[in-house]
CSV table of C-alpha atoms in Angstrom, one decimal:
chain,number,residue,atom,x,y,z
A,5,UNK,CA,28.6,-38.8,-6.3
A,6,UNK,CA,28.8,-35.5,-4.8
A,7,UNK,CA,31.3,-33.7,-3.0
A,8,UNK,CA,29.4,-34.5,0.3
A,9,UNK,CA,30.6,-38.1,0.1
A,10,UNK,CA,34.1,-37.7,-1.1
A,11,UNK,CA,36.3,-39.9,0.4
A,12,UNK,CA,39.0,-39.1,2.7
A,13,UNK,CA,42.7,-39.6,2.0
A,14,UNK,CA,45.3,-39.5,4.6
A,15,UNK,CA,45.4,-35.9,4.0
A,16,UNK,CA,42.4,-34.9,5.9
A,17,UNK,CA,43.5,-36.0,9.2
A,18,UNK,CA,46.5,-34.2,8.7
A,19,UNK,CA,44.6,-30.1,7.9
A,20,UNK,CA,41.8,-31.4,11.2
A,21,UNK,CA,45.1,-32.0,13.0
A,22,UNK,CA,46.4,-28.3,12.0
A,23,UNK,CA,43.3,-27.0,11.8
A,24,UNK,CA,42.4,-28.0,15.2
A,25,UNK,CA,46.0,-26.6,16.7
A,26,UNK,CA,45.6,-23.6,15.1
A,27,UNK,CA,42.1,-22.6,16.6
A,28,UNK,CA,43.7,-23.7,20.2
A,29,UNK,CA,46.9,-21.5,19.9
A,30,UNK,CA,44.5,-18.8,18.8
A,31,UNK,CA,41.7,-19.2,21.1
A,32,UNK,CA,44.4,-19.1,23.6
A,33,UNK,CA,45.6,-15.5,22.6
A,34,UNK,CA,42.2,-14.4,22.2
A,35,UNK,CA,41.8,-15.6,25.5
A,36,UNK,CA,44.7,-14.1,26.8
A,37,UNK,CA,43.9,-10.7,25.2
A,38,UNK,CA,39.9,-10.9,27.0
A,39,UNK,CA,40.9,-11.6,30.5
A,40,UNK,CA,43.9,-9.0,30.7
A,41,UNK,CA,42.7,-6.1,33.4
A,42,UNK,CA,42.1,-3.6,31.0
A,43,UNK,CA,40.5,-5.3,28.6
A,44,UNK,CA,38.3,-6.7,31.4
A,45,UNK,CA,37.6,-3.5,33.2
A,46,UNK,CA,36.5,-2.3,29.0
A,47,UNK,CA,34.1,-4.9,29.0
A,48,UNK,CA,32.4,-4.7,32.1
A,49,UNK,CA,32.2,-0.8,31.4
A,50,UNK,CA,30.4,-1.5,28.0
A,51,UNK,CA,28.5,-4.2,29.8
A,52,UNK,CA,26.9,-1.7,32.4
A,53,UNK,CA,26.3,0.8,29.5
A,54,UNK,CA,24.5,-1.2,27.4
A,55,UNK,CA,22.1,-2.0,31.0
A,56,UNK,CA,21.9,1.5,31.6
A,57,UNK,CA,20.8,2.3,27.5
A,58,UNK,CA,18.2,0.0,27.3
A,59,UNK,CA,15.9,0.2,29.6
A,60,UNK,CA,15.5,4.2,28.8
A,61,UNK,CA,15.2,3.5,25.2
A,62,UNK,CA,11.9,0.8,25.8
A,63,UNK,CA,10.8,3.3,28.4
A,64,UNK,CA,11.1,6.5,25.5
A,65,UNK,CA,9.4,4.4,23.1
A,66,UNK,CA,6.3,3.3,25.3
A,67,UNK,CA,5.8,7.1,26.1
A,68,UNK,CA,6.0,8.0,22.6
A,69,UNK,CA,3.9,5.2,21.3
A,70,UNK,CA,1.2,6.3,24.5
A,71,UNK,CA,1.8,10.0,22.8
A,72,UNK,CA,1.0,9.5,19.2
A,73,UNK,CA,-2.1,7.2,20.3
A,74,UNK,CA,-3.1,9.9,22.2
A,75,UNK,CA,-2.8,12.3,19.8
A,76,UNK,CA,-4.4,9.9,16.9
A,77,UNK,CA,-7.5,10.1,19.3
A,78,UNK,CA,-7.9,13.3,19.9
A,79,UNK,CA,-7.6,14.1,16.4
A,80,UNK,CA,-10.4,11.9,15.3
A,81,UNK,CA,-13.1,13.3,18.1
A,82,UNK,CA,-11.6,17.0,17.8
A,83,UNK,CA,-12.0,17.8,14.0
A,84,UNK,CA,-16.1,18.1,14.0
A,85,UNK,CA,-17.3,20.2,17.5
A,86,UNK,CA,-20.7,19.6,17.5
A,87,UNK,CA,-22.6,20.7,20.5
A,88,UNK,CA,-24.5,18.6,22.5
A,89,UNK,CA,-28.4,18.3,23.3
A,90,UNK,CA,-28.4,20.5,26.1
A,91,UNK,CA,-29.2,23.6,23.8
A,92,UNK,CA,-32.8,24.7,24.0
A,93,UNK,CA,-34.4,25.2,20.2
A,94,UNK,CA,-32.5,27.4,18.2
A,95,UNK,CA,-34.3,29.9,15.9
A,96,UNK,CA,-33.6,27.9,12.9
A,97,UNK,CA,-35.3,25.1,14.3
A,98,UNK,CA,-38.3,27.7,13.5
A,99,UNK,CA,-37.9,27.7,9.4
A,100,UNK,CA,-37.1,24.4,9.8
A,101,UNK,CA,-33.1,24.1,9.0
A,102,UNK,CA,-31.6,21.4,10.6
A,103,UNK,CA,-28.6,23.1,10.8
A,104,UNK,CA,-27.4,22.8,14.6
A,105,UNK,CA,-26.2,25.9,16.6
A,106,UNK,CA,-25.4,26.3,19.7
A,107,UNK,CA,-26.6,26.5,23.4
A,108,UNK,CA,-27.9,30.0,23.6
A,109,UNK,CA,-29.5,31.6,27.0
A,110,UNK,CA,-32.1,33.0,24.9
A,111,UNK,CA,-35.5,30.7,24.6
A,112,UNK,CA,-37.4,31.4,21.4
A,113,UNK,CA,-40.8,30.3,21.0
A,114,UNK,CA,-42.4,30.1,17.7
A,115,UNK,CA,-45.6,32.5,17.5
A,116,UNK,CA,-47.1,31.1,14.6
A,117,UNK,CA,-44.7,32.7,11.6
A,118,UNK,CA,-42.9,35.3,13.8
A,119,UNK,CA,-40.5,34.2,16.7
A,120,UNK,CA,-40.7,35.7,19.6
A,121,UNK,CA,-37.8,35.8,22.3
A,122,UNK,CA,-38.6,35.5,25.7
A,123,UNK,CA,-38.1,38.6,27.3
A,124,UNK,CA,-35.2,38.8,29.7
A,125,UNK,CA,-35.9,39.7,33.4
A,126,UNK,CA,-34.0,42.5,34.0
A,127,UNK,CA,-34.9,44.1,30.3
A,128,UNK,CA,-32.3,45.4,27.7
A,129,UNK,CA,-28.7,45.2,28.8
A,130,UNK,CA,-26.9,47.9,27.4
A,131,UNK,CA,-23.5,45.8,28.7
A,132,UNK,CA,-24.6,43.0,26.4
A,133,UNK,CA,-26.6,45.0,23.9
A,134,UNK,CA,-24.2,44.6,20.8
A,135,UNK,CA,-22.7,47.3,18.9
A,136,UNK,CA,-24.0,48.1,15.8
A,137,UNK,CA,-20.7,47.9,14.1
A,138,UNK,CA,-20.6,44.3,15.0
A,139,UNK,CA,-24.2,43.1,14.3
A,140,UNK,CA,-23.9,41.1,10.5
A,141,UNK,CA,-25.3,43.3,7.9
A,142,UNK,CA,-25.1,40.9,5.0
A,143,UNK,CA,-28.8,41.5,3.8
A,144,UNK,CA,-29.8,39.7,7.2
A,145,UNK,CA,-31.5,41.1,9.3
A,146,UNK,CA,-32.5,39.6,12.5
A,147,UNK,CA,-35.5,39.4,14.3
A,148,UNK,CA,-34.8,40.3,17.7
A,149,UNK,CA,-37.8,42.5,19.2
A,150,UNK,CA,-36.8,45.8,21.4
A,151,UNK,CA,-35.8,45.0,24.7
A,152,UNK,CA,-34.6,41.2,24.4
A,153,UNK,CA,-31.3,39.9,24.2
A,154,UNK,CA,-29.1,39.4,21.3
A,155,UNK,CA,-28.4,35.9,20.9
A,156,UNK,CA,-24.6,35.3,21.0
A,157,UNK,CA,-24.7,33.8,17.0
A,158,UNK,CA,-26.6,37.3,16.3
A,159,UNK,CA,-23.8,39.2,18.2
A,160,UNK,CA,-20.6,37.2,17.0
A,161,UNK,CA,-22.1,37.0,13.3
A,162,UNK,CA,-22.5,33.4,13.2
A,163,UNK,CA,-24.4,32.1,9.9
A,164,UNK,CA,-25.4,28.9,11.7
A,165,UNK,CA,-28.7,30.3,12.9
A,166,UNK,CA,-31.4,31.1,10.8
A,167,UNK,CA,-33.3,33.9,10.8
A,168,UNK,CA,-36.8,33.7,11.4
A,169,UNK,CA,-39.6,33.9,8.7
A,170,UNK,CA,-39.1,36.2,5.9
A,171,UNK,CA,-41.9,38.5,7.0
A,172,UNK,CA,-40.1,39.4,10.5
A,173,UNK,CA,-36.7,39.8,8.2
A,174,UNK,CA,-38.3,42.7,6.3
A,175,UNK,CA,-39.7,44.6,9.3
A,176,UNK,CA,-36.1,44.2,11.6
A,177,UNK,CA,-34.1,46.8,11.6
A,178,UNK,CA,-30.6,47.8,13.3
A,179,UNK,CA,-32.6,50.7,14.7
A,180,UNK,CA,-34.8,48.3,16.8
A,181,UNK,CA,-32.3,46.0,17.9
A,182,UNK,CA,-29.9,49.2,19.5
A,183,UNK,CA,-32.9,49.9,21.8
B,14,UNK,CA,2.7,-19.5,30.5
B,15,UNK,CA,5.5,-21.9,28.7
B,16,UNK,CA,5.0,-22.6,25.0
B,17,UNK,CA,7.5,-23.9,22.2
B,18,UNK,CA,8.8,-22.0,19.3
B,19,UNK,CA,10.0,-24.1,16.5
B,20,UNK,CA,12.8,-22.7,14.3
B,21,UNK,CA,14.0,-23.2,11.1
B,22,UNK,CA,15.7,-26.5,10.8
B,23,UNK,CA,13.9,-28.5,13.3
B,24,UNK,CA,15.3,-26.9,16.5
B,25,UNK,CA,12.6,-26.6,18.7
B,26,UNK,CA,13.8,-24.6,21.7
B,27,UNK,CA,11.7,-24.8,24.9
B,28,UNK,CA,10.8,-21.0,25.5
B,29,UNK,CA,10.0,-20.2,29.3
B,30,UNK,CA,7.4,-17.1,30.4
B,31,UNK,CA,8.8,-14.3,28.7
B,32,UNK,CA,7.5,-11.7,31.0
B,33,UNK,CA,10.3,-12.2,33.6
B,34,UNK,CA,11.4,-10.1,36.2
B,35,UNK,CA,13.4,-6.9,35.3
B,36,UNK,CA,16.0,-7.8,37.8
B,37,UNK,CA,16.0,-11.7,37.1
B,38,UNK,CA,16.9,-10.7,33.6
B,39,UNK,CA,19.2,-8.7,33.9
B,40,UNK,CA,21.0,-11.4,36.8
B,41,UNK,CA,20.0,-13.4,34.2
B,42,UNK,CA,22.2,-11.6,31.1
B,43,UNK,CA,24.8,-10.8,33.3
B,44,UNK,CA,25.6,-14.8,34.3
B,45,UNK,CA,25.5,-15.7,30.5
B,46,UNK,CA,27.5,-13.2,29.3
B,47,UNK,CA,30.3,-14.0,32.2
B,48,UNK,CA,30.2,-17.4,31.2
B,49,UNK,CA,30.4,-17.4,28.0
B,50,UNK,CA,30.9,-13.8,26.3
B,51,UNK,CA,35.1,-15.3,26.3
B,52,UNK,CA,33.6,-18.5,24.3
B,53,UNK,CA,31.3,-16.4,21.9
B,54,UNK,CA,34.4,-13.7,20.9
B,55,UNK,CA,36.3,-16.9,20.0
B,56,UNK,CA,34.4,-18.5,17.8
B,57,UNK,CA,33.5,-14.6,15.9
B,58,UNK,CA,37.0,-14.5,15.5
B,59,UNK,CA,37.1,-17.3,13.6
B,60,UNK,CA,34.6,-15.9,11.6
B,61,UNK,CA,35.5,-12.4,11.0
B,62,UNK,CA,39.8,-13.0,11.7
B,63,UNK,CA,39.9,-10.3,14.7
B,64,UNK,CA,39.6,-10.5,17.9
B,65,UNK,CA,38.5,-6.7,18.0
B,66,UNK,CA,35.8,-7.1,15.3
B,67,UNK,CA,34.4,-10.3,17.2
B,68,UNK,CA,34.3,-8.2,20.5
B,69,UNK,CA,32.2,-5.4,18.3
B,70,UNK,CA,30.3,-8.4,16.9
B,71,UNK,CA,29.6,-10.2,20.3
B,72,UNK,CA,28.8,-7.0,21.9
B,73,UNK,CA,26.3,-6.1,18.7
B,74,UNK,CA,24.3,-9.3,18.9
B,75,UNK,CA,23.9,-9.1,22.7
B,76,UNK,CA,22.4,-5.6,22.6
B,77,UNK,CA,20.1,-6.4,20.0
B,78,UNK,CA,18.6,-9.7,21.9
B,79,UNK,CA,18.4,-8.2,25.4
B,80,UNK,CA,15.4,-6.9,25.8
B,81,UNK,CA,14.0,-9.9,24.7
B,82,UNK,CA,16.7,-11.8,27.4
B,83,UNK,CA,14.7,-14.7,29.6
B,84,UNK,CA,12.6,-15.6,26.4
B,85,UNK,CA,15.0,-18.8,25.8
B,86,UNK,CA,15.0,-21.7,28.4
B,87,UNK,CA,18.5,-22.2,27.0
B,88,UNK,CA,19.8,-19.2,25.2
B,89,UNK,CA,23.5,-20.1,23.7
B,90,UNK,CA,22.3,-22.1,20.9
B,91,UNK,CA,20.5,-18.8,19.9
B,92,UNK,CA,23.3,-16.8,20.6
B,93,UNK,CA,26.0,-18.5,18.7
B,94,UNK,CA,22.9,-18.5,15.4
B,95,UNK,CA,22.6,-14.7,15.6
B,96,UNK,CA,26.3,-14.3,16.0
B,97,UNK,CA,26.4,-16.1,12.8
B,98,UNK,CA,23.6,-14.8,11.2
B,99,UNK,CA,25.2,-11.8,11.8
B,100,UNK,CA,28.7,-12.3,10.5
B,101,UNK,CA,27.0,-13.4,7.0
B,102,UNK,CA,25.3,-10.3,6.6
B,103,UNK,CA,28.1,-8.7,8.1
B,104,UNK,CA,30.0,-7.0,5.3
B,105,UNK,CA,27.1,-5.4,4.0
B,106,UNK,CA,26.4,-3.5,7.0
B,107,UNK,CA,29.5,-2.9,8.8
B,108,UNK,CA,31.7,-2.2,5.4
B,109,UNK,CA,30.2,1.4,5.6
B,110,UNK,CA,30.8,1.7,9.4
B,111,UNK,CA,34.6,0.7,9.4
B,112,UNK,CA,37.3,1.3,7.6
B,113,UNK,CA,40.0,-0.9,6.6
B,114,UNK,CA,43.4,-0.6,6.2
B,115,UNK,CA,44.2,-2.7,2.6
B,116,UNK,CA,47.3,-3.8,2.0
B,117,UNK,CA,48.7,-3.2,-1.5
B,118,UNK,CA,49.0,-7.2,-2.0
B,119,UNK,CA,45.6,-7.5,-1.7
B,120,UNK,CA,44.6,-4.7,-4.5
B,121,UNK,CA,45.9,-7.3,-7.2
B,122,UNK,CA,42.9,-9.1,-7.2
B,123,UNK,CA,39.2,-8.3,-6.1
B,124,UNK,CA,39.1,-11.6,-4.4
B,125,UNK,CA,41.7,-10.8,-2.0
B,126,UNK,CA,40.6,-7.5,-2.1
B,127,UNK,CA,37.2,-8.2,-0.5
B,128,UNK,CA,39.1,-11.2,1.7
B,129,UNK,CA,41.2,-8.5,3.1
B,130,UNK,CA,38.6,-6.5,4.0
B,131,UNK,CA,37.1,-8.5,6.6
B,132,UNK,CA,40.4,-10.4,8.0
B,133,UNK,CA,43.2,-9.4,9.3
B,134,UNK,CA,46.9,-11.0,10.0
B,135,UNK,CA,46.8,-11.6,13.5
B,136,UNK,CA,49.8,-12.7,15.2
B,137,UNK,CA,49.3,-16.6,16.7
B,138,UNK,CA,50.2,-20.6,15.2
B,139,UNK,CA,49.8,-21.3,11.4
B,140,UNK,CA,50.0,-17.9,9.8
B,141,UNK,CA,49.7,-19.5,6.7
B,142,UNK,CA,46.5,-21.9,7.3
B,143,UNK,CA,44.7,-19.0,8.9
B,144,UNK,CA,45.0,-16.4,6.0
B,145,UNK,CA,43.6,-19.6,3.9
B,146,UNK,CA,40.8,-19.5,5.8
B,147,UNK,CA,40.3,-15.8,5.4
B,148,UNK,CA,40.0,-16.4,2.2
B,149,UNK,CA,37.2,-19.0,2.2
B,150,UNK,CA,33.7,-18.0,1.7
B,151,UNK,CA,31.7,-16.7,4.5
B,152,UNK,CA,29.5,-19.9,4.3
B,153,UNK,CA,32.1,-22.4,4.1
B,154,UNK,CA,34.3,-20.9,6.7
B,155,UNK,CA,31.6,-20.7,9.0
B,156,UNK,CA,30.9,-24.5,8.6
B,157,UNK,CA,34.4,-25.2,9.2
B,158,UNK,CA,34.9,-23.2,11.9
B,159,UNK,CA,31.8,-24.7,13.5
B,160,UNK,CA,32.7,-28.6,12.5
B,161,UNK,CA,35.9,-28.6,13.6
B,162,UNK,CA,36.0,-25.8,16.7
B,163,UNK,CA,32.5,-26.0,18.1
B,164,UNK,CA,32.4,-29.3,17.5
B,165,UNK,CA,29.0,-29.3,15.9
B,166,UNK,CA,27.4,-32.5,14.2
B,167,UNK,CA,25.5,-31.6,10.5
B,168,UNK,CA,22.2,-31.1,11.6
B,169,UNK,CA,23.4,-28.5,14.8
B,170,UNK,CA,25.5,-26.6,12.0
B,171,UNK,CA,22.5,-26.8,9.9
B,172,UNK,CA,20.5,-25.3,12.2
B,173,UNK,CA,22.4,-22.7,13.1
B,174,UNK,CA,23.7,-21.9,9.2
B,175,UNK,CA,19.4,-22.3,8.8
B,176,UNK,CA,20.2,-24.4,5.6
B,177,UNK,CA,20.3,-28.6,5.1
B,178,UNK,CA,22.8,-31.1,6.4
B,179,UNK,CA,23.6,-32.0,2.5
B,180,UNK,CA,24.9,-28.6,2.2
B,181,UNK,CA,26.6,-27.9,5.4
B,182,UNK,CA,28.9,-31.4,4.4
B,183,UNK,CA,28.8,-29.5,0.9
B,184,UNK,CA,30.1,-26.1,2.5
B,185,UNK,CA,32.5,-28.3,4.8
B,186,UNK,CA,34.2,-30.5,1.9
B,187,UNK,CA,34.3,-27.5,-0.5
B,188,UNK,CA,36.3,-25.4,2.4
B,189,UNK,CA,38.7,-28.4,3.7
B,190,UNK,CA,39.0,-29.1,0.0
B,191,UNK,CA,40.3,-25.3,-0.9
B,192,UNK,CA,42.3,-24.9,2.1
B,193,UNK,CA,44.3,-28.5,1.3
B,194,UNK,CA,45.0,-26.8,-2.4
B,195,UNK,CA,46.2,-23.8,-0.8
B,196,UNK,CA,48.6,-26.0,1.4
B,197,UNK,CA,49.9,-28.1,-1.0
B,198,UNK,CA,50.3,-24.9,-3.7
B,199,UNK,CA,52.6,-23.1,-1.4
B,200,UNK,CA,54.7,-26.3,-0.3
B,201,UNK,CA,58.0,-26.1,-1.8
C-alpha cells in the first residue's frame, strides 16, 4: 500500500504531542508580540491606510476606463468629417461628381451646361471678394460670373468642388472674378 | 440577488448580494479582521517561520480581497485558502522584494539554502522540531500545519491546498514521516 495508509507506531503520538506544544508555545508568542501597544497601534495604522488606498484607486480606474472609452468613441466618429445634408447643391453636383463639399451660401443653378450663381443682393463684396494671390491657379479656373460671390472652396482652394463644364472653364478668367 | 459559487474541491460557499453597502463593508472588513487577523498571522507563521513575514502576508492577502469584501456569506474559509495559496507561490514573488540574511550553515547545501530563505530561527518551545519543519516542503508543511494546528479534516485541507484527500494524507505522512527522521537522526 501507499504511504497514505501507513500504520502508526507509538511514535506518532509522541511528534502530534510535540508538534501540537510547539504551535501553542509559539502561537502564544506570536500572540504576545500582535497585541503589544505598538504593535497594535502599527496595525490599526496600516488597517486605516489600506481603507483610505482603496477606494481612490477603484475610483481612478473607473475615471480612466470612462476616459479611454470616451476617447475610443470619439476617435471612431472623428477621423471622417463629412458634412451633413443641409448643404444646398454644390457645383459639382453639376458635372455630376459625387464628391461631397460643403454647405456654401452660394446657390448655383444649372443653366443648361453653364452654372450660373445666384447673384448676391447687395452685389460684389470687395470685403469678401478674394485676393488674387489666394484664388487656386492650378490650370482651374472657376466659373464664377462678375459680380457674384466666391464660394468659400473657390476662396480657400479646396479641390472638393468641381468646376463647372469645360466650356465656362476656358472663358473664366482671374480678371473676371476680381470685378 | 444570492447565488452559489462552487470551488475547486467541492466547497460550495453560499455567496450573498455582492453589491453591498460601502459602509456595511467596510464595518464589515473591519469586524473580521479584529477577530481574526491574530488567528490568520498564526497560522502564516507556521507557514513562512516569521511572525513579520505572516503579518506582510496577512496584510497582502486582505488588500488584494477587499474590494471584493461582502461577496462571501462566510469569508474565513476563503481567507485562510488565499493566505495559503499565497504562501505556495510565495517565494517566487516575494524572493525579489526581500532580502534575506543567510547564514553561512545554510550555504553548504542548496536545500538549506532555499529552506533558509524563507524561515527564520525564531526564539519559542522546540527549536529543534521547528527548524525541521522549515525544512519541509511548502506543500507538506502546509498540510501539517493545517492537520495538526487548524485542526482540519482531509477533505477541508484538500479544499483549501485545491488538490485530493489521497494526497493531502500523502503530503501529511511524507512530512510527519521526515520530521520523525530528523528527530531520531539528531538524538544522541
Amino acid at each position: 500500500m501507499t504511504t497514505d495508509d501507513e500504520t502508526p507506531d507509538e511514535r506518532p503520538d509522541e511528534l502530534e504531542w510535540r508538534l501540537h506544544a510547539m504551535f501553542s508555545g509559539r502561537a502564544d508568542a506570536v500572540e504576545s508580540q500582535l497585541s503589544g501597544p505598538r504593535l497594535r497601534a502599527r496595525a490599526r495604522q496600516r488597517w486605516s491606510a489600506v481603507r483610505r488606498a482603496v477606494p481612490p484607486l477603484a475610483a481612478a480606474a473607473a475615471v480612466a476606463a470612462i476616459a479611454i472609452g470616451i476617447a475610443v468613441a470619439g476617435s471612431d466618429g472623428g477621423d471622417t468629417h463629412h458634412p451633413g445634408p443641409a448643404g444646398g447643391p454644390t457645383i459639382g453636383s453639376t458635372t455630376g461628381s459625387t464628391s461631397p463639399s460643403r454647405p456654401s451660401s452660394v446657390v448655383v443653378r444649372r443653366s443648361g451646361t453653364t452654372a450660373v450663381p445666384r447673384p448676391s443682393s447687395s452685389g460684389s463684396s470687395p470685403a469678401l471678394s478674394p485676393p488674387a494671390s489666394s484664388i487656386p491657379t492650378r490650370g482651374r479656373p472657376t466659373h464664377s460670373a462678375p459680380g457674384a460671390e466666391p464660394s468659400r472652396s473657390q476662396v480657400t482652394g479646396s479641390r472638393t468642388t468641381s468646376p463647372t463644364s469645360p466650356r465656362s472653364l476656358g472663358r473664366s478668367s482671374p480678371a473676371t472674378r476680381r470685378s | 440577488m444570492a447565488f452559489l459559487v462552487e470551488q475547486e474541491g467541492g466547497v460550495v460557499d453560499d455567496v450573498v448580494d455582492g453589491a453591498a453597502a460601502s459602509g456595511d463593508t467596510a464595518a464589515s472588513f473591519d469586524a473580521y479582521v479584529a477577530e481574526h487577523r491574530n488567528a490568520l498571522v498564526r497560522y502564516a507563521t507556521f507557514l513562512c517561520g516569521s511572525a513579520a513575514q505572516a503579518d506582510d502576508l496577512v496584510q497582502y492577502v486582505l488588500v488584494r480581497l477587499y474590494p471584493r469584501w461582502g461577496t462571501w456569506a462566510d469569508p474565513h474559509p476563503y481567507v485562510r485558502r488565499s493566505v495559503t495559496n499565497e504562501f505556495l507561490s510565495w517565494r517566487r514573488r516575494w524572493a525579489t522584494r526581500q532580502v534575506h540574511a543567510v547564514p553561512d550553515a545554510a550555504l553548504t547545501g542548496e536545500a538549506d539554502r532555499r529552506a533558509h530563505v524563507e524561515w527564520t530561527d525564531e526564539p519559542g518551545p522546540d527549536p529543534e522540531l521547528w527548524a525541521l519543519l522549515g525544512r519541509l516542503p511548502r506543500q507538506q508543511r502546509a498540510a501539517v500545519v493545517l492537520r495538526y494546528w487548524e485542526g482540519l479534516s482531509d477533505d477541508e485541507i484538500g479544499a483549501v491546498l485545491e488538490c485530493r484527500p489521497g494526497t493531502v494524507r500523502a503530503h501529511v505522512s511524507r512530512g510527519m514521516a521526515t520530521l520523525r527522521a530528523g528527530l531520531e537522526g539528531r538524538r544522541p
